[in-house]
Coordinates of C-alpha atoms and ligand atoms in Angstrom, one line a residue:
X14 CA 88.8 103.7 131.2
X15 CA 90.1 100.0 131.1
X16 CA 89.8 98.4 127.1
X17 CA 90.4 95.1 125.8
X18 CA 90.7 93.9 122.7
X19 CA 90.3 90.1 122.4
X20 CA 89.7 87.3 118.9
X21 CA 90.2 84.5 117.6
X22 CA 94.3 83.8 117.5
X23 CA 95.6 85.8 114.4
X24 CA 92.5 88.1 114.0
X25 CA 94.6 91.2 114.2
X26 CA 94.0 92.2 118.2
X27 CA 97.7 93.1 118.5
X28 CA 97.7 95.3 115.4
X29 CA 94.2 96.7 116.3
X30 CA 95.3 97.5 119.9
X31 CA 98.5 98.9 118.8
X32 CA 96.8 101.1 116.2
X33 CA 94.5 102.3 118.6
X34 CA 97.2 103.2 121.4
X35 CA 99.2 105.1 118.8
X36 CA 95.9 106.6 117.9
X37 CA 95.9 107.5 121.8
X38 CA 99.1 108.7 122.2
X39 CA 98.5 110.8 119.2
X40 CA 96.1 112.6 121.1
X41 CA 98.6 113.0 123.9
X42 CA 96.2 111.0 126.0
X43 CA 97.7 109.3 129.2
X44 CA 97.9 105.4 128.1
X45 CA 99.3 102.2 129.7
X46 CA 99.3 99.2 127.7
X47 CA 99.1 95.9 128.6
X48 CA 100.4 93.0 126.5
X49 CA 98.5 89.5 128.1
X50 CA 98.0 87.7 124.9
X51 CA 99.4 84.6 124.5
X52 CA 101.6 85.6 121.6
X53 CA 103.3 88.6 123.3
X54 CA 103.6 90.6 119.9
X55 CA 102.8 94.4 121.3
X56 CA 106.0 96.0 121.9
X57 CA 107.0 95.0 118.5
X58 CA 103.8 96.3 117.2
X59 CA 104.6 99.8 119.1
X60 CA 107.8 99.7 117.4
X61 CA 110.5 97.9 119.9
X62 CA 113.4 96.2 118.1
X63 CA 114.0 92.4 118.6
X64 CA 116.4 93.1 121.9
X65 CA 114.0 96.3 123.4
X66 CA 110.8 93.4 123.2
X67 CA 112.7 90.5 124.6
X68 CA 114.3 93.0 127.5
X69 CA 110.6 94.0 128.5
X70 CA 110.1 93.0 132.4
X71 CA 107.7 89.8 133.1
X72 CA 104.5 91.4 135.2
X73 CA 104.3 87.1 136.2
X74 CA 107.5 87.1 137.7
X75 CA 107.5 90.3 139.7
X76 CA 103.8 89.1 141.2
X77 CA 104.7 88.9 145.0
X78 CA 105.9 92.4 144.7
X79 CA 102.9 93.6 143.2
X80 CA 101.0 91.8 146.1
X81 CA 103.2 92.9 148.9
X82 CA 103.0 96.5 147.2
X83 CA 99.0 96.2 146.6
X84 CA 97.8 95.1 150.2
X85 CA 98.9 97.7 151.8
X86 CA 98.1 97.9 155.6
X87 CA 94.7 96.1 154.6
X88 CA 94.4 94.2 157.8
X89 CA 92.2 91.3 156.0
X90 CA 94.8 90.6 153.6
X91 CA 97.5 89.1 156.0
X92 CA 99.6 88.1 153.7
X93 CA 101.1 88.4 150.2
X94 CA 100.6 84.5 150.4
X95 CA 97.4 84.3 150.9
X96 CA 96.4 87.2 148.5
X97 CA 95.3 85.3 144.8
X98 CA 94.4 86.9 141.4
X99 CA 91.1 87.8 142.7
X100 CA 91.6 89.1 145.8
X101 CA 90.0 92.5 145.8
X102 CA 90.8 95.6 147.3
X103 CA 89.5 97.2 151.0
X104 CA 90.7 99.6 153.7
X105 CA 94.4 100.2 153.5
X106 CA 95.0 98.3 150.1
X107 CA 96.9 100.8 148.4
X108 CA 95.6 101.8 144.9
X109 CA 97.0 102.0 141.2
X110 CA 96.7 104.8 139.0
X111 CA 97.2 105.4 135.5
X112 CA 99.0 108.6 135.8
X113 CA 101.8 108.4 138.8
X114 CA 104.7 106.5 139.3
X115 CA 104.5 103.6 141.6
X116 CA 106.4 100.1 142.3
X117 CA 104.6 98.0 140.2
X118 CA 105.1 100.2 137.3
X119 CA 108.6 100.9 138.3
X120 CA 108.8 97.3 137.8
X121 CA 107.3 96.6 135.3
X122 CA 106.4 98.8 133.3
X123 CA 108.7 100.3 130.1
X124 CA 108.0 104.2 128.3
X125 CA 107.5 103.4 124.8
X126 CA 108.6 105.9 122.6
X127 CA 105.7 106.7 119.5
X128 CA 106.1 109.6 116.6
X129 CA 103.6 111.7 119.1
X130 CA 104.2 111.1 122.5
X131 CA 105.0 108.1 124.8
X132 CA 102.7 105.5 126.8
X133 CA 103.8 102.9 129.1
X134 CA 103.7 99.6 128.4
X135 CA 103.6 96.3 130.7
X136 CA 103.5 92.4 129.2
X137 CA 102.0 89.3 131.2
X138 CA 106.1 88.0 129.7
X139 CA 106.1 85.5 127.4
X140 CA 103.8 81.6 127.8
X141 CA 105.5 78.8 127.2
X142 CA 103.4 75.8 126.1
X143 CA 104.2 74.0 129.6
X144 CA 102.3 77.2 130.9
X145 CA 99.1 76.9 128.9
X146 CA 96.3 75.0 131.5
X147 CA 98.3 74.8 134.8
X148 CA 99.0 77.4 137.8
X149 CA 101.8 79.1 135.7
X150 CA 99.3 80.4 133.3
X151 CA 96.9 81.9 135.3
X152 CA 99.5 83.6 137.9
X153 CA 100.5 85.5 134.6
X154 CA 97.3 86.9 133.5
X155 CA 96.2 87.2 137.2
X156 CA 99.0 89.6 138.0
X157 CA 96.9 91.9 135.1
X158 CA 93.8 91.2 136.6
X159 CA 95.2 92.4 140.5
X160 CA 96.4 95.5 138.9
X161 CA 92.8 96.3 137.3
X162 CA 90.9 95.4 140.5
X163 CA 93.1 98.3 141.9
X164 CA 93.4 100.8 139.4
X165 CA 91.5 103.8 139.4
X166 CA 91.2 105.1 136.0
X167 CA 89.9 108.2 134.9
X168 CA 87.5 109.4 132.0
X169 CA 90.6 110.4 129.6
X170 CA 93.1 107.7 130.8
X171 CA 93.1 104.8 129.3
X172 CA 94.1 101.3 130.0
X173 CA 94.4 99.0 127.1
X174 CA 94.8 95.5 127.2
X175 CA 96.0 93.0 124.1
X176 CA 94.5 89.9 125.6
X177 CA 93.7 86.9 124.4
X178 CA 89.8 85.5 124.2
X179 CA 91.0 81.5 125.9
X180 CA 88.9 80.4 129.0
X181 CA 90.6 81.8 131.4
X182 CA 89.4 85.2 131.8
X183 CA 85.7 83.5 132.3
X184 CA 86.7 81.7 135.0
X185 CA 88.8 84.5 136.8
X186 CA 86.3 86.9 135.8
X187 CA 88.9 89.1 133.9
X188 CA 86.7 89.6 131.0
X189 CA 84.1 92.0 133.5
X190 CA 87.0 94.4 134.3
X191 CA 86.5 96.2 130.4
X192 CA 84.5 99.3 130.0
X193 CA 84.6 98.2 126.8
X194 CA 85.7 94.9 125.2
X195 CA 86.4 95.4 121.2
X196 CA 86.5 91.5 120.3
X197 CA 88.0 91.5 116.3
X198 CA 87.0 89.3 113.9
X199 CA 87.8 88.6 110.7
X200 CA 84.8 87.6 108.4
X201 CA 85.0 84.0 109.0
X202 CA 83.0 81.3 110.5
X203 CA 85.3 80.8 113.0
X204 CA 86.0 84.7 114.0
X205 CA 82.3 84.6 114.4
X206 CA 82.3 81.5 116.6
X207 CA 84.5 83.3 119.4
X208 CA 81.9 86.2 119.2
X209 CA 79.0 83.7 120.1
X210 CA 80.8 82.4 122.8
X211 CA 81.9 85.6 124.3
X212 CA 79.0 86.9 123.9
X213 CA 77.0 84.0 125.8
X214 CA 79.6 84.4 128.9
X215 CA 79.4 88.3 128.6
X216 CA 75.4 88.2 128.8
X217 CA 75.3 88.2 132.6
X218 CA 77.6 90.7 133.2
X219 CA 76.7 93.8 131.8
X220 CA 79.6 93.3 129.7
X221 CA 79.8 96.2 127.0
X222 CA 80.9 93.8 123.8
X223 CA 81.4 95.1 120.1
X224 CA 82.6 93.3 117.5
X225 CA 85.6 95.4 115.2
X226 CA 85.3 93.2 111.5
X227 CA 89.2 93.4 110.4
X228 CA 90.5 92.2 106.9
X229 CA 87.2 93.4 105.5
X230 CA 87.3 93.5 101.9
X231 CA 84.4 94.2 99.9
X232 CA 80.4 94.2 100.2
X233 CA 80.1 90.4 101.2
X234 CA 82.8 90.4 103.9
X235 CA 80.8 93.5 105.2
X236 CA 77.4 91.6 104.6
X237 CA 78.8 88.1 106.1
X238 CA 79.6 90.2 109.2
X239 CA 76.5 92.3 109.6
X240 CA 74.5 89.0 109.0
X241 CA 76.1 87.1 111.6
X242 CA 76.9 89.8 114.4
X243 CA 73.8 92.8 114.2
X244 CA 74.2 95.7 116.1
X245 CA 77.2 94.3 117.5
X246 CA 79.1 95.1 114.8
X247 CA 80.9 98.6 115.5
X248 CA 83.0 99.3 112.5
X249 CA 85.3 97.2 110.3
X250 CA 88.7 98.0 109.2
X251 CA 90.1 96.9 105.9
X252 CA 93.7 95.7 104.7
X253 CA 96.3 98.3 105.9
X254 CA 99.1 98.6 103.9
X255 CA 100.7 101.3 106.4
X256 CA 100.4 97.9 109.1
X257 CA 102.0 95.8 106.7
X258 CA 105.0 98.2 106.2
X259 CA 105.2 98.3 109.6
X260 CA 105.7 94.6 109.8
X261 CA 108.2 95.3 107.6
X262 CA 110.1 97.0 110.1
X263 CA 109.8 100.1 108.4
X264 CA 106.8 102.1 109.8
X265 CA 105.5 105.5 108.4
X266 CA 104.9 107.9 111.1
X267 CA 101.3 107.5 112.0
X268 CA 99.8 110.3 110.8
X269 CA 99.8 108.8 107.6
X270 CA 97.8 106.0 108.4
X271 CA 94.7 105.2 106.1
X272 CA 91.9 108.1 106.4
X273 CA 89.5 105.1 106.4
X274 CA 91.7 103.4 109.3
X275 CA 91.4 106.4 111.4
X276 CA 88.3 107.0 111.4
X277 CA 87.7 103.7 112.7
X278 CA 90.2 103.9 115.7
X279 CA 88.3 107.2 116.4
X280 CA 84.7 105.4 116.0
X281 CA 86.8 102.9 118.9
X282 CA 87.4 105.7 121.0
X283 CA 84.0 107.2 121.1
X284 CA 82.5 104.0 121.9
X285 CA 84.8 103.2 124.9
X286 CA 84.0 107.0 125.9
X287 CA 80.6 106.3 125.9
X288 CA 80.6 103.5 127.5
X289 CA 83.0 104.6 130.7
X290 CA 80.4 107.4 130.9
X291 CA 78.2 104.4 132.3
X292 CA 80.7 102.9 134.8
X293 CA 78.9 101.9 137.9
X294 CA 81.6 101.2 140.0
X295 CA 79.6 99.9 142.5
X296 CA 79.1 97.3 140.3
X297 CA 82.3 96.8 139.4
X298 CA 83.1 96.2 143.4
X299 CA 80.5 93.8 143.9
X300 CA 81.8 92.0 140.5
X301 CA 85.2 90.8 141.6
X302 CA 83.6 90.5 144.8
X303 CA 81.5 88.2 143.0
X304 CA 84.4 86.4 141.3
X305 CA 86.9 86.0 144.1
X306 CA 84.4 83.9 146.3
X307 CA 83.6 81.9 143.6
X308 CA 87.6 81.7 142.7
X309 CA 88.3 81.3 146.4
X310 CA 85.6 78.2 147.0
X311 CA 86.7 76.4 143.8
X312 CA 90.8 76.2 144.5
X313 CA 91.8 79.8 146.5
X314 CA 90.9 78.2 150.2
X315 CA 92.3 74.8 149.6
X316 CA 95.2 76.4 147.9
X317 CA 96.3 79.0 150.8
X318 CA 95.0 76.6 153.8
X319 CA 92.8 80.0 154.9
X320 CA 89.4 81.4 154.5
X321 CA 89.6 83.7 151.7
X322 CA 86.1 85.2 151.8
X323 CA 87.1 86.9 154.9
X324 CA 89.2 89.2 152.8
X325 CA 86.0 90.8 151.4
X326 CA 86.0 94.3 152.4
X327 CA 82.1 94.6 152.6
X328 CA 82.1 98.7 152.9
X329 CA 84.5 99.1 150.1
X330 CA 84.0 100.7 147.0
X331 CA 86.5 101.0 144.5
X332 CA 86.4 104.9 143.1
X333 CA 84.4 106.2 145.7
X334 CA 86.4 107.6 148.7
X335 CA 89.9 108.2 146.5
X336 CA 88.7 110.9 144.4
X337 CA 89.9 110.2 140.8
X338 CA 92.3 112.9 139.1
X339 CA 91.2 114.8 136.9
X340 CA 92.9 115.7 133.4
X341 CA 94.5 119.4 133.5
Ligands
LIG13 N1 94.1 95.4 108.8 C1 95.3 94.8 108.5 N2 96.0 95.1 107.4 C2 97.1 94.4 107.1 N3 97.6 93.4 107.9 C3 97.0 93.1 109.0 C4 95.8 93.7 109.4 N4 95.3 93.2 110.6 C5 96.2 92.2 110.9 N5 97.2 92.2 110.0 C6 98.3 91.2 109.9 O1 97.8 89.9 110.3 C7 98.7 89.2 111.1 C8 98.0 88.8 112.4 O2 97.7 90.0 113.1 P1 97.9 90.2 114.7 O3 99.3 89.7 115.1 O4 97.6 91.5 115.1 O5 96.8 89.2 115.2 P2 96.6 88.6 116.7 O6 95.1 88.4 116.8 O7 97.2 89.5 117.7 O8 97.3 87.2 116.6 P3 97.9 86.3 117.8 O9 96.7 85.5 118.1 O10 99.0 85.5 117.1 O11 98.3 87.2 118.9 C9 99.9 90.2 111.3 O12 100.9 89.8 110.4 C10 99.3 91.5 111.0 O13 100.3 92.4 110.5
LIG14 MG1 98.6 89.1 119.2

């Protein structure tokens, strides 16, 4: 199942989604982790030192080999050129999976080392402010969103993606590609404001959308929260003073993270479980199917000088005829 956790800047999505990993991991569940926030803060989160983060391969820089690698003999994709962000998979393409190796994850993905197990870990590499708006930008996030057009993911795999909650993954359509999307807050006004507007662009799309209320402390942050967010509201997780020794550079192991703190990352799982138990991918086909034409009218055709919606695979269903592995 694919996961995102996404907030306001600062909110706490990379501690949250590194919790939740180790909480993974912990339960020797098969996990790869994708760091596409702006900030790229996850490997230090799960642990790296300053020179282990830094040395982490950039999924943005090694994009024409994932395209070259992910077309496979698909005859309407004639080119690594012409394939963009949002060009979706069909006959021949050749598929990701969470457990195998492969090329892309040969390049660029890194085994991360946790107290109970390992997971493997990929980062969008780092934004610089030039990148923020223009081509570079969205060629670093879309080299995430290729690999999750093409990944077939299983009920106890897990993807799990650090990601920030900017415009960009409207217009790409990036932010359909979650079975579940945890969006963290903080009791704020302004934590609450990205929830509205997620929310509005989620409404369309079947999107599965709770809210996770971090730095919670007391009865009114819990009430501000319930007030403004309802039902969306999943569970809230209070000041961890195992995360801030860990920003200390001096993790405990994990299993003596707050009780209160993991029973929340398990309330996550369960929700994300649920939720994958609902994956139409049929849906999910006709959903990037959706989003490439729209991303291919608006700057893909003028871009690559050819007629993009003729990659469109009409037959094809991601899932369906490539049986998904099954744990054990
Ligand atoms: N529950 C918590 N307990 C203690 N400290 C926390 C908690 N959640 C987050 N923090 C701290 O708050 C800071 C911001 O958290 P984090 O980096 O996870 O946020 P972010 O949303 O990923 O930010 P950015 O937008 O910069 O990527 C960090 O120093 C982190 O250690
Ligand atoms: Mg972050």
């Amino acid at each position: 199942m694919k996961i995102a956790f996404v907030g306001k800047g600062g909110s706490g999505k990379t501690t949250l989604s590194s919790l939740f990993i180790r909480h993974l991991a912990a339960a020797e569940a098969p996990v790869v982790a994708v760091d596409a926030d702006i900030n790229q803060h996850l490997g230090a989160a799960l642990g790296l030192d300053d020179a282990a983060a830094a040395a982490l391969p950039a999924m943005g820089a090694h994009l024409p080999l994932i395209k070259e690698y992910l077309r496979g003999t698909n005859p309407r994709i004639t080119s690594a050129e012409t394939m963009i962000k949002t060009t979706p998979p069909g006959e021949g393409s050749r598929l990701l999976r969470v457990v195998e190796d492969n090329p892309v994850y040969e390049a660029c993905a890194r085994t991360v080392r946790l107290d109970d197990g390992e997971i493997r870990l990929m980062a969008t590499g780092p934004f610089t402010e030039s990148d923020l708006g223009v081509a570079c930008y969205h060629s670093k996030v879309g080299a995430v969103e290729l690999c999750l057009n093409h990944l077939v993911d299983g009920p106890q795999e897990y993807v799990v993606v650090d990601m920030t909650a900017g415009s960009d993954s409207f217009a790409s359509g990036m932010f359909t590609r979650f079975d579940m999307t945890f969006l963290v807050a903080e009791p704020t006004r302004k934590g609450v404001s990205v929830y509205r507007q997620y929310k509005e662009y989620a409404r369309d799309f079947g999107v599965s959308l709770k809210v996770v209320g971090n730095k919670v402390q007391g009865r009114d942050d819990l009430e501000f929260l319930q007030d403004e967010v309802g039902d969306d509201l999943l569970v809230t997780v209070g000041h961890s003073d195992w995360v801030r020794a860990m920003e200390k550079g001096r993790p405990p192991r994990f299993e003596l993270l707050e009780a209160a703190n993991r029973t929340a990352l398990q309330t996550l799982q369960d929700a994300a479980e649920d939720s994958y138990a609902h994956r139409d991918w049929e849906r999910y086909t006709r959903q990037m199917v959706h989003f490439h034409l729209k991303n291919a009218e608006s700057w893909g055709n003028a871009k690559t000088g050819a007629d993009l919606a003729a990659q469109v695979d009409p037959a094809f269903v991601l899932g369906e005829h490539t049986p998904v592995p099954q744990p054990g």
